[in-house]
Amino acid sequence: MIERDLIIIGGGPAGLSASRVALEAGLKVTIFERGLALGGQLIKQTHKFFGSKEQHAKTRGIDIASKLSQNLIPYADHLDIQLKATVLAIYKDYVVTVLKNEQYFKYKAKAIIVAAGASEKMLGFINNDLPGVYGAGAVQTLMNLYGVIPGKEIVMVGSGNIGLIVSYQLIQAGVRVKALVEAAPTIGGYKVHAAKLRRLGVPILTSTTIKEAVGDGTVEKAILVSLDQNWQMIEGSEQTIYADAITIAVGLLPLHQLLSMVEIDMRYVPELGGLVPVTNDNLETSMKNVFIAGDVSGIEEASSAMVEGSLAGLQAAKALGFPHPDHERLVETYQNQLRVLRQGPTGEKTRNGIRKLREGSLC
Amino acid sequence: MGVTNESVLCYDYYSESGGVMRIKTHPILTFQQKEIIIFNYNGQQVHGQEGDTIAAALHALGIKGLSKSIKNKRPRGFFCAIGNCSSCQMTVNGVPNVKTCITKLEPGMVVTSEEGLGVLK
């Protein structure tokens, strides 16, 4: 059994931000990251961030990832980073079990921050399991991290910001985006992203979805269909688009499994993306000293993940009797930043979700 | 190379792109030609690059179908590329159910498509 003050599950924007403040406060920290590198999904995000300077606006995601990792260098003595390490379970006695290099390890923590992130949602259509059907994030990883395109011609499903941004990045990589389809009657993401695609001649088909993927072993074409006002397929409106890849960008699901396994109080809140843990203002779950940050608490952007990570790190340090020298001021600053990130029409969904989470009944 | 039965899959390496699906020019990112890694895919000798995951290397060669589904033997490729969905699992060096999307390619690896649950040897 390896004993640590704080175990952070996930080395993305939330986990890295949490580690920094916890290390500043004097804790000994272990980060478990399943992937090959720190940075989470930032390491494939070539676009510049919106928002305010506090969350690195105008900086590309890939550069934010390296900044967050570099911030930890001064604390190397108290920091243990485990890459290619998959956390298998959390137990009620704060034991955390980990699989690394086909070996099983047992850790024991005084506090845990779960910053595991999210997984991509799938969409139901005929042959959606055919090779060549990808999540939008997968396509970003393949292109921007490994320099490999998913196909030469592609159909994108979903016009939220991820669908729009990844379509643009596909074009940057030399892929032809033959259509972007959206089931709703209007484009979901920011108009500034959609306008860029329209200028490049990408057809954006609203009230349209994918009915079927066709191909012998891999995707060769996509059959699209128009939807009526009640989201029903309009018979006879099918059109065939030749493409060797189909990308799905229909949202994300919080990775709740580690929390659900240990019977932490969870609620299903559609506005937050699915099953999320009930937390207090300190981002602490129903299990004492188990905190959450980032997409696990509800799907938002990397900006809020970083702020939530910092908050969770501060609260974990305080809970263990090592309050950050600047605790009160920093907590206020980060809570204000979260309020700002969630204000206005774009933050409405999250605000409603958080309200429901705190008021609703338990699952 | 000294490979007697040179496969079609090697062709693009010789035409300097290192794989049919590799990005050649990009407005933001630079992808340099890295060290070539030779590995075995379903009995064929093929190439990837230093830094690739197994799944990325196969994709670069235009190989999208990685395995077959357990029950209905439908073709399987990767979906998430970050180790969540298990759709990319293959047998690597005799070890079944390896998530090839988050496993780094190493020289001489023996990578085979799976059918069924996979067997520990």
Coordinates of C-alpha atoms in Angstrom, one line a residue:
Chain A
M1 CA 0.0 0.0 0.0
I2 CA 1.4 3.4 -1.1
E3 CA 0.2 6.3 1.1
R4 CA -0.3 9.8 -0.3
D5 CA -2.0 13.0 1.0
L6 CA -3.9 13.7 -2.2
I7 CA -4.6 11.5 -5.2
I8 CA -5.8 13.2 -8.3
I9 CA -7.5 11.1 -11.0
G10 CA -7.0 12.6 -14.4
G11 CA -4.1 14.8 -15.7
G12 CA -6.2 17.2 -17.8
P13 CA -6.9 20.9 -17.2
A14 CA -8.8 20.2 -14.0
G15 CA -6.4 17.7 -12.5
L16 CA -3.3 19.8 -13.3
S17 CA -4.8 23.0 -11.9
A18 CA -5.8 21.1 -8.7
S19 CA -2.3 19.7 -8.3
R20 CA -0.7 23.1 -8.5
V21 CA -2.6 24.7 -5.7
A22 CA -2.5 21.6 -3.5
L23 CA 1.3 21.5 -4.0
E24 CA 1.6 25.2 -3.2
A25 CA -0.3 24.4 0.0
G26 CA 2.3 21.7 0.9
L27 CA 0.5 18.5 0.1
K28 CA 2.1 15.4 -1.4
V29 CA 0.3 14.7 -4.6
T30 CA 0.0 11.8 -7.0
I31 CA -1.6 12.2 -10.4
F32 CA -2.9 9.2 -12.3
E33 CA -3.3 9.7 -16.0
R34 CA -4.5 7.0 -18.3
G35 CA -3.0 8.5 -21.4
L36 CA 0.6 8.9 -22.6
A37 CA 0.9 12.5 -21.6
L38 CA -0.4 15.2 -19.3
G39 CA -2.8 17.8 -20.6
G40 CA -6.0 15.8 -21.2
Q41 CA -7.9 16.9 -24.3
L42 CA -6.0 20.2 -24.4
I43 CA -3.1 18.5 -26.1
K44 CA -5.0 18.2 -29.3
Q45 CA -6.8 21.5 -29.3
T46 CA -5.1 23.7 -31.9
H47 CA -7.6 26.5 -31.7
K48 CA -7.3 29.6 -29.5
F49 CA -9.5 29.8 -26.5
F50 CA -12.2 32.4 -26.0
G51 CA -13.0 34.0 -22.6
S52 CA -10.8 36.0 -20.3
K53 CA -7.1 36.1 -19.7
E54 CA -7.3 34.3 -16.4
Q55 CA -8.2 31.1 -18.3
H56 CA -5.6 31.7 -21.0
A57 CA -7.9 33.2 -23.6
K58 CA -6.2 33.8 -27.0
T59 CA -3.8 30.9 -26.3
R60 CA -4.0 27.6 -28.2
G61 CA -5.1 24.5 -26.1
I62 CA -1.8 22.7 -26.9
D63 CA 0.1 25.7 -25.4
I64 CA -2.1 25.8 -22.3
A65 CA -1.4 22.1 -21.7
S66 CA 2.3 22.7 -21.6
K67 CA 1.9 25.8 -19.4
L68 CA -0.2 23.9 -16.8
S69 CA 2.4 21.1 -16.7
Q70 CA 5.4 23.5 -16.4
N71 CA 3.6 25.2 -13.5
L72 CA 4.2 21.9 -11.6
I73 CA 8.0 21.7 -12.1
P74 CA 9.0 23.7 -9.0
Y75 CA 7.1 21.2 -6.8
A76 CA 8.7 18.0 -8.3
D77 CA 9.8 16.8 -4.9
H78 CA 6.2 16.5 -3.7
L79 CA 4.7 15.4 -6.9
D80 CA 4.4 11.9 -8.3
I81 CA 3.0 11.6 -11.9
Q82 CA 1.9 8.2 -13.0
L83 CA 1.2 8.1 -16.8
K84 CA -0.3 5.1 -18.6
A85 CA -2.0 4.4 -15.2
T86 CA -5.7 3.5 -15.2
V87 CA -7.5 3.9 -11.9
L88 CA -9.8 0.9 -11.5
A89 CA -11.7 1.8 -8.4
I90 CA -12.0 4.0 -5.3
Y91 CA -13.0 2.3 -2.1
K92 CA -14.8 3.6 1.0
D93 CA -11.6 3.4 3.0
Y94 CA -9.9 5.7 0.5
V95 CA -8.0 2.9 -1.2
V96 CA -7.4 3.6 -4.9
T97 CA -6.5 0.7 -7.1
V98 CA -4.5 1.3 -10.3
L99 CA -3.5 -0.7 -13.3
K100 CA -0.1 0.2 -14.8
N101 CA 2.1 -1.9 -17.1
E102 CA -0.2 -4.9 -16.5
Q103 CA 0.5 -4.6 -12.8
Y104 CA -2.0 -3.9 -10.0
F105 CA -1.2 -1.3 -7.4
K106 CA -2.9 -0.2 -4.2
Y107 CA -2.7 3.4 -3.0
K108 CA -4.3 5.0 0.1
A109 CA -5.1 8.7 0.0
K110 CA -6.3 11.1 2.7
A111 CA -8.2 13.0 0.0
I112 CA -9.1 12.3 -3.6
I113 CA -10.0 14.6 -6.5
V114 CA -11.8 12.9 -9.3
A115 CA -11.1 14.9 -12.5
A116 CA -11.6 12.0 -15.0
G117 CA -13.3 14.1 -17.7
A118 CA -15.9 12.9 -20.1
S119 CA -16.6 10.4 -22.9
E120 CA -18.2 11.2 -26.2
K121 CA -21.8 10.4 -26.8
M122 CA -22.8 8.0 -29.5
L123 CA -25.7 8.4 -31.9
G124 CA -28.1 5.7 -32.9
F125 CA -28.2 5.0 -36.7
I126 CA -27.8 1.9 -38.9
N127 CA -24.2 0.6 -39.0
N128 CA -23.0 3.2 -36.5
D129 CA -20.4 0.6 -35.5
L130 CA -18.7 0.5 -38.9
P131 CA -15.0 1.4 -38.8
G132 CA -14.7 5.0 -40.0
V133 CA -17.4 6.3 -37.7
Y134 CA -15.5 8.3 -35.1
G135 CA -16.1 10.7 -32.2
A136 CA -15.1 14.2 -33.0
G137 CA -12.6 14.2 -30.2
A138 CA -11.0 11.0 -31.7
V139 CA -10.6 12.7 -35.0
Q140 CA -8.9 15.7 -33.3
T141 CA -6.5 13.3 -31.5
L142 CA -5.7 11.4 -34.7
M143 CA -5.1 14.6 -36.7
N144 CA -3.6 17.0 -34.3
L145 CA -1.6 14.7 -32.1
Y146 CA -0.5 12.0 -34.6
G147 CA -0.7 13.9 -37.9
V148 CA -3.0 11.3 -39.4
I149 CA -6.3 12.1 -41.2
P150 CA -9.4 10.0 -40.5
G151 CA -10.4 10.0 -44.1
K152 CA -10.2 12.0 -47.3
E153 CA -13.9 13.1 -47.3
I154 CA -16.0 13.3 -44.2
V155 CA -19.5 14.0 -43.0
M156 CA -19.8 15.7 -39.6
V157 CA -22.8 15.1 -37.4
G158 CA -23.6 17.9 -34.9
S159 CA -23.1 21.6 -35.1
G160 CA -22.2 22.4 -31.5
N161 CA -18.9 24.1 -31.0
I162 CA -17.0 20.8 -31.1
G163 CA -18.6 19.9 -34.5
L164 CA -17.8 23.3 -35.9
I165 CA -14.3 23.6 -34.6
V166 CA -13.3 20.0 -35.6
S167 CA -14.7 20.5 -39.1
Y168 CA -12.5 23.5 -39.5
Q169 CA -9.5 21.6 -38.2
L170 CA -10.3 18.8 -40.7
I171 CA -10.1 21.3 -43.5
Q172 CA -6.8 22.6 -42.1
A173 CA -5.5 19.0 -42.3
G174 CA -6.5 18.7 -45.9
V175 CA -9.8 16.8 -45.5
R176 CA -12.9 17.7 -47.5
V177 CA -15.9 18.2 -45.2
K178 CA -18.8 17.2 -47.5
A179 CA -21.6 18.1 -45.1
L180 CA -22.2 19.2 -41.6
V181 CA -25.6 18.0 -40.4
E182 CA -27.6 19.2 -37.5
A183 CA -30.9 17.7 -36.3
A184 CA -32.1 20.9 -34.7
P185 CA -33.5 23.7 -37.0
T186 CA -30.6 26.0 -36.0
I187 CA -26.8 25.8 -35.6
G188 CA -25.9 24.9 -32.1
G189 CA -22.4 26.5 -31.6
Y190 CA -21.1 30.0 -31.9
K191 CA -21.9 31.7 -35.2
V192 CA -18.3 32.9 -35.6
H193 CA -17.2 29.2 -36.0
A194 CA -20.1 28.4 -38.4
A195 CA -19.4 31.4 -40.5
K196 CA -15.8 30.3 -41.1
L197 CA -17.1 27.0 -42.5
R198 CA -19.7 28.6 -44.7
R199 CA -17.0 30.9 -46.2
L200 CA -15.1 27.7 -47.0
G201 CA -18.1 26.3 -48.8
V202 CA -19.1 23.6 -46.3
P203 CA -22.8 22.8 -46.6
I204 CA -24.5 23.1 -43.2
L205 CA -27.7 21.1 -43.3
T206 CA -30.1 21.9 -40.4
S207 CA -33.1 19.7 -39.6
T208 CA -31.1 16.8 -41.0
T209 CA -29.5 13.8 -39.4
I210 CA -27.7 10.6 -40.4
K211 CA -29.8 7.6 -41.1
E212 CA -27.3 5.0 -42.1
A213 CA -23.6 4.4 -42.7
V214 CA -22.8 2.2 -45.7
G215 CA -19.7 0.4 -46.6
D216 CA -17.9 -3.0 -46.9
G217 CA -15.8 -3.2 -43.8
T218 CA -15.3 0.6 -43.6
V219 CA -17.4 3.6 -44.2
E220 CA -17.9 4.4 -47.9
K221 CA -21.0 6.6 -47.8
A222 CA -23.5 8.3 -45.4
I223 CA -27.2 8.4 -46.0
L224 CA -28.7 11.6 -44.6
V225 CA -32.4 12.3 -44.0
S226 CA -34.4 15.4 -43.3
L227 CA -36.4 15.8 -40.0
D228 CA -39.8 17.4 -39.5
Q229 CA -40.8 19.7 -36.7
N230 CA -41.3 16.7 -34.4
W231 CA -37.8 15.3 -35.1
Q232 CA -39.3 12.5 -37.3
M233 CA -37.5 11.4 -40.4
I234 CA -39.2 12.6 -43.6
E235 CA -39.7 9.6 -45.9
G236 CA -38.2 10.1 -49.3
S237 CA -35.9 13.0 -48.2
E238 CA -32.8 10.7 -48.0
Q239 CA -29.6 11.8 -49.8
T240 CA -26.4 9.9 -50.2
I241 CA -23.1 11.5 -49.6
Y242 CA -19.9 9.7 -50.5
A243 CA -17.4 9.9 -47.7
D244 CA -14.9 7.6 -46.1
A245 CA -15.4 8.8 -42.6
I246 CA -18.3 10.0 -40.4
T247 CA -17.7 12.1 -37.3
I248 CA -20.1 12.3 -34.4
A249 CA -20.2 15.5 -32.4
V250 CA -23.4 15.2 -30.4
G251 CA -22.1 16.0 -26.9
L252 CA -20.2 14.5 -24.0
L253 CA -21.0 12.3 -20.9
P254 CA -19.4 12.9 -17.5
L255 CA -17.2 9.9 -16.6
H256 CA -19.0 9.1 -13.4
Q257 CA -18.2 5.5 -13.0
L258 CA -15.5 5.6 -10.3
L259 CA -17.9 7.7 -8.1
S260 CA -20.9 5.6 -8.8
M261 CA -19.0 2.5 -7.8
V262 CA -18.3 3.8 -4.3
E263 CA -22.0 4.8 -3.8
I264 CA -21.5 8.5 -3.8
D265 CA -24.8 10.4 -4.2
M266 CA -25.4 11.0 -7.8
R267 CA -28.2 12.7 -9.8
Y268 CA -29.2 12.5 -13.4
V269 CA -29.1 16.1 -14.8
P270 CA -29.5 16.3 -18.6
E271 CA -28.3 19.9 -18.6
L272 CA -24.9 18.8 -17.1
G273 CA -24.6 15.9 -19.5
G274 CA -25.9 12.9 -17.5
L275 CA -25.1 11.3 -14.1
V276 CA -23.2 13.8 -11.9
P277 CA -22.3 13.7 -8.2
V278 CA -24.1 16.0 -5.8
T279 CA -21.6 18.4 -4.4
N280 CA -21.5 21.4 -2.0
D281 CA -19.9 24.8 -2.7
N282 CA -16.5 23.2 -2.0
L283 CA -16.9 20.7 -4.8
E284 CA -16.9 18.0 -2.1
T285 CA -19.1 14.9 -2.8
S286 CA -21.2 13.0 -0.3
M287 CA -18.0 11.1 0.6
K288 CA -15.9 13.2 2.9
N289 CA -12.6 14.5 1.4
V290 CA -13.6 13.2 -2.1
F291 CA -13.8 16.2 -4.5
I292 CA -14.5 16.6 -8.1
A293 CA -13.5 19.0 -10.8
G294 CA -14.0 19.5 -14.6
D295 CA -16.4 17.6 -16.8
V296 CA -17.1 15.0 -14.1
S297 CA -19.1 17.7 -12.4
G298 CA -21.0 18.5 -15.6
I299 CA -20.0 19.2 -19.2
E300 CA -18.4 22.6 -19.7
E301 CA -15.3 23.9 -21.3
A302 CA -11.6 23.6 -20.3
S303 CA -11.7 27.1 -18.9
S304 CA -14.2 26.1 -16.1
A305 CA -12.4 22.9 -15.7
M306 CA -9.2 24.8 -14.7
V307 CA -11.0 27.0 -12.3
E308 CA -12.9 24.1 -10.7
G309 CA -9.6 22.2 -10.4
S310 CA -8.0 25.1 -8.5
L311 CA -11.0 25.3 -6.2
A312 CA -11.0 21.6 -5.5
G313 CA -7.3 21.7 -4.9
L314 CA -7.7 24.5 -2.4
Q315 CA -10.5 22.8 -0.5
A316 CA -8.7 19.4 -0.4
A317 CA -5.7 21.1 1.1
K318 CA -7.8 22.9 3.7
A319 CA -9.7 19.7 4.6
L320 CA -6.4 18.0 5.3
G321 CA -5.2 20.8 7.6
F322 CA -2.8 22.4 5.1
P323 CA -4.8 25.5 4.0
H324 CA -3.1 27.5 1.2
P325 CA -1.6 30.7 2.7
D326 CA -3.9 32.6 0.4
H327 CA -6.9 30.3 0.8
E328 CA -9.7 32.8 1.4
R329 CA -8.8 35.2 -1.3
L330 CA -8.1 32.5 -3.9
V331 CA -11.4 30.8 -3.2
E332 CA -13.3 34.0 -3.7
T333 CA -11.3 34.8 -6.9
Y334 CA -12.0 31.4 -8.4
Q335 CA -15.7 31.4 -7.4
N336 CA -16.0 34.8 -9.1
Q337 CA -14.3 33.4 -12.2
L338 CA -16.8 30.5 -12.4
R339 CA -19.7 33.0 -12.0
V340 CA -18.4 35.0 -14.9
L341 CA -17.8 31.9 -17.1
R342 CA -21.4 30.8 -16.5
Q343 CA -23.2 34.1 -17.0
G344 CA -25.1 35.1 -20.0
P345 CA -27.1 33.0 -22.4
T346 CA -24.3 30.5 -23.1
G347 CA -24.0 29.7 -19.4
E348 CA -27.8 29.3 -18.9
K349 CA -27.8 25.5 -19.4
T350 CA -25.0 25.0 -16.8
R351 CA -26.7 27.4 -14.3
N352 CA -30.0 25.5 -14.6
G353 CA -28.2 22.2 -14.3
I354 CA -26.4 23.2 -11.1
R355 CA -29.7 24.5 -9.7
K356 CA -31.4 21.1 -10.5
L357 CA -28.4 19.2 -9.0
R358 CA -28.7 20.9 -5.7
E359 CA -32.5 20.9 -5.5
G360 CA -33.5 17.6 -7.2
S361 CA -34.1 14.2 -5.6
L362 CA -31.5 11.5 -5.3
C363 CA -31.2 8.7 -7.9
Chain B
M1 CA 14.5 -3.8 -45.8
G2 CA 15.2 -7.3 -47.0
V3 CA 11.5 -8.3 -47.0
T4 CA 10.8 -10.8 -49.6
N5 CA 7.1 -10.4 -49.7
E6 CA 6.9 -6.7 -49.8
S7 CA 3.3 -5.6 -49.1
V8 CA 1.3 -2.9 -50.7
L9 CA 1.1 -1.3 -47.3
C10 CA 4.7 -0.4 -47.4
Y11 CA 4.4 1.4 -50.7
D12 CA 3.6 4.8 -49.4
Y13 CA 6.6 4.8 -47.0
Y14 CA 8.8 4.7 -50.1
S15 CA 6.9 7.5 -51.6
E16 CA 8.2 9.5 -48.6
S17 CA 4.9 10.3 -47.0
G18 CA 5.1 7.4 -44.5
G19 CA 1.5 6.4 -45.0
V20 CA -1.4 7.3 -47.2
M21 CA -3.2 9.2 -44.4
R22 CA -0.4 11.2 -43.0
I23 CA -0.8 15.0 -43.0
K24 CA 1.8 16.6 -45.2
T25 CA 1.3 20.3 -44.6
H26 CA -0.6 22.0 -41.9
P27 CA -1.1 25.8 -41.2
I28 CA -0.5 25.5 -37.4
L29 CA 1.2 22.2 -36.7
T30 CA 4.4 20.7 -38.0
F31 CA 4.7 17.0 -38.5
Q32 CA 8.3 16.0 -39.1
Q33 CA 9.2 12.7 -40.6
K34 CA 10.2 10.8 -37.6
E35 CA 12.1 7.6 -37.1
I36 CA 10.5 4.6 -38.8
I37 CA 9.2 1.8 -36.7
I38 CA 8.8 -1.6 -38.2
F39 CA 6.2 -3.9 -36.8
N40 CA 4.1 -6.9 -37.7
Y41 CA 0.4 -6.5 -38.5
N42 CA -1.6 -9.8 -39.1
G43 CA 1.6 -11.4 -40.4
Q44 CA 2.6 -8.6 -42.7
Q45 CA 5.6 -6.4 -42.0
V46 CA 4.5 -2.7 -41.9
H47 CA 5.7 0.7 -40.8
G48 CA 4.8 3.3 -38.4
Q49 CA 6.6 6.3 -36.9
E50 CA 8.2 7.1 -33.6
G51 CA 5.5 8.6 -31.4
D52 CA 2.6 6.8 -33.0
T53 CA 0.1 4.8 -31.1
I54 CA -0.6 1.4 -32.7
A55 CA -4.0 2.6 -33.9
A56 CA -2.5 5.8 -35.3
A57 CA 0.1 3.8 -37.2
L58 CA -2.4 1.5 -38.7
H59 CA -4.7 4.4 -39.7
A60 CA -1.8 6.1 -41.4
L61 CA -1.6 3.0 -43.6
G62 CA -5.3 3.2 -44.3
I63 CA -6.2 0.3 -42.0
K64 CA -9.4 1.2 -40.2
G65 CA -10.9 -2.2 -39.3
L66 CA -8.9 -3.3 -36.3
S67 CA -10.8 -6.3 -35.0
K68 CA -14.1 -8.2 -35.1
S69 CA -17.0 -7.8 -32.6
I70 CA -17.3 -10.7 -30.1
K71 CA -20.7 -12.1 -31.0
N72 CA -21.7 -11.0 -34.5
K73 CA -18.1 -10.7 -35.9
R74 CA -18.8 -7.2 -37.2
P75 CA -15.7 -5.1 -38.1
R76 CA -14.5 -2.9 -35.3
G77 CA -12.4 0.3 -35.6
F78 CA -11.6 2.8 -32.9
F79 CA -14.2 5.4 -31.9
C80 CA -12.8 7.5 -29.1
A81 CA -9.0 7.4 -29.4
I82 CA -8.5 8.2 -25.7
G83 CA -8.9 4.7 -24.1
N84 CA -12.6 5.0 -23.2
C85 CA -14.6 2.8 -25.6
S86 CA -12.6 -0.4 -26.0
S87 CA -13.5 -0.5 -29.7
C88 CA -9.8 -0.5 -30.7
Q89 CA -8.7 -3.6 -28.8
M90 CA -6.2 -6.0 -30.5
T91 CA -3.8 -8.7 -29.5
V92 CA -0.3 -7.2 -29.0
N93 CA 2.7 -9.5 -28.5
G94 CA 0.3 -12.2 -27.4
V95 CA -1.6 -10.1 -24.9
P96 CA -5.3 -9.8 -25.8
N97 CA -7.5 -6.8 -25.5
V98 CA -4.8 -4.1 -25.6
K99 CA -6.2 -0.7 -26.2
T100 CA -4.3 0.2 -29.3
C101 CA -5.4 3.8 -29.3
I102 CA -3.4 4.6 -26.1
T103 CA -0.6 2.1 -26.6
K104 CA 2.7 3.4 -28.0
L105 CA 4.0 1.6 -31.0
E106 CA 7.3 -0.2 -30.4
P107 CA 9.7 -1.8 -32.9
G108 CA 9.0 -5.4 -33.6
M109 CA 5.6 -5.4 -32.0
V110 CA 3.3 -8.2 -33.2
V111 CA -0.2 -6.8 -33.6
T112 CA -3.1 -9.1 -34.6
S113 CA -6.8 -8.6 -35.0
E114 CA -9.0 -10.2 -32.5
E115 CA -12.1 -12.4 -33.0
G116 CA -14.0 -13.4 -29.9
L117 CA -12.9 -12.6 -26.3
G118 CA -9.2 -13.0 -26.8
V119 CA -7.1 -15.6 -25.0
L120 CA -4.2 -15.2 -22.6
K121 CA -1.3 -17.3 -23.8

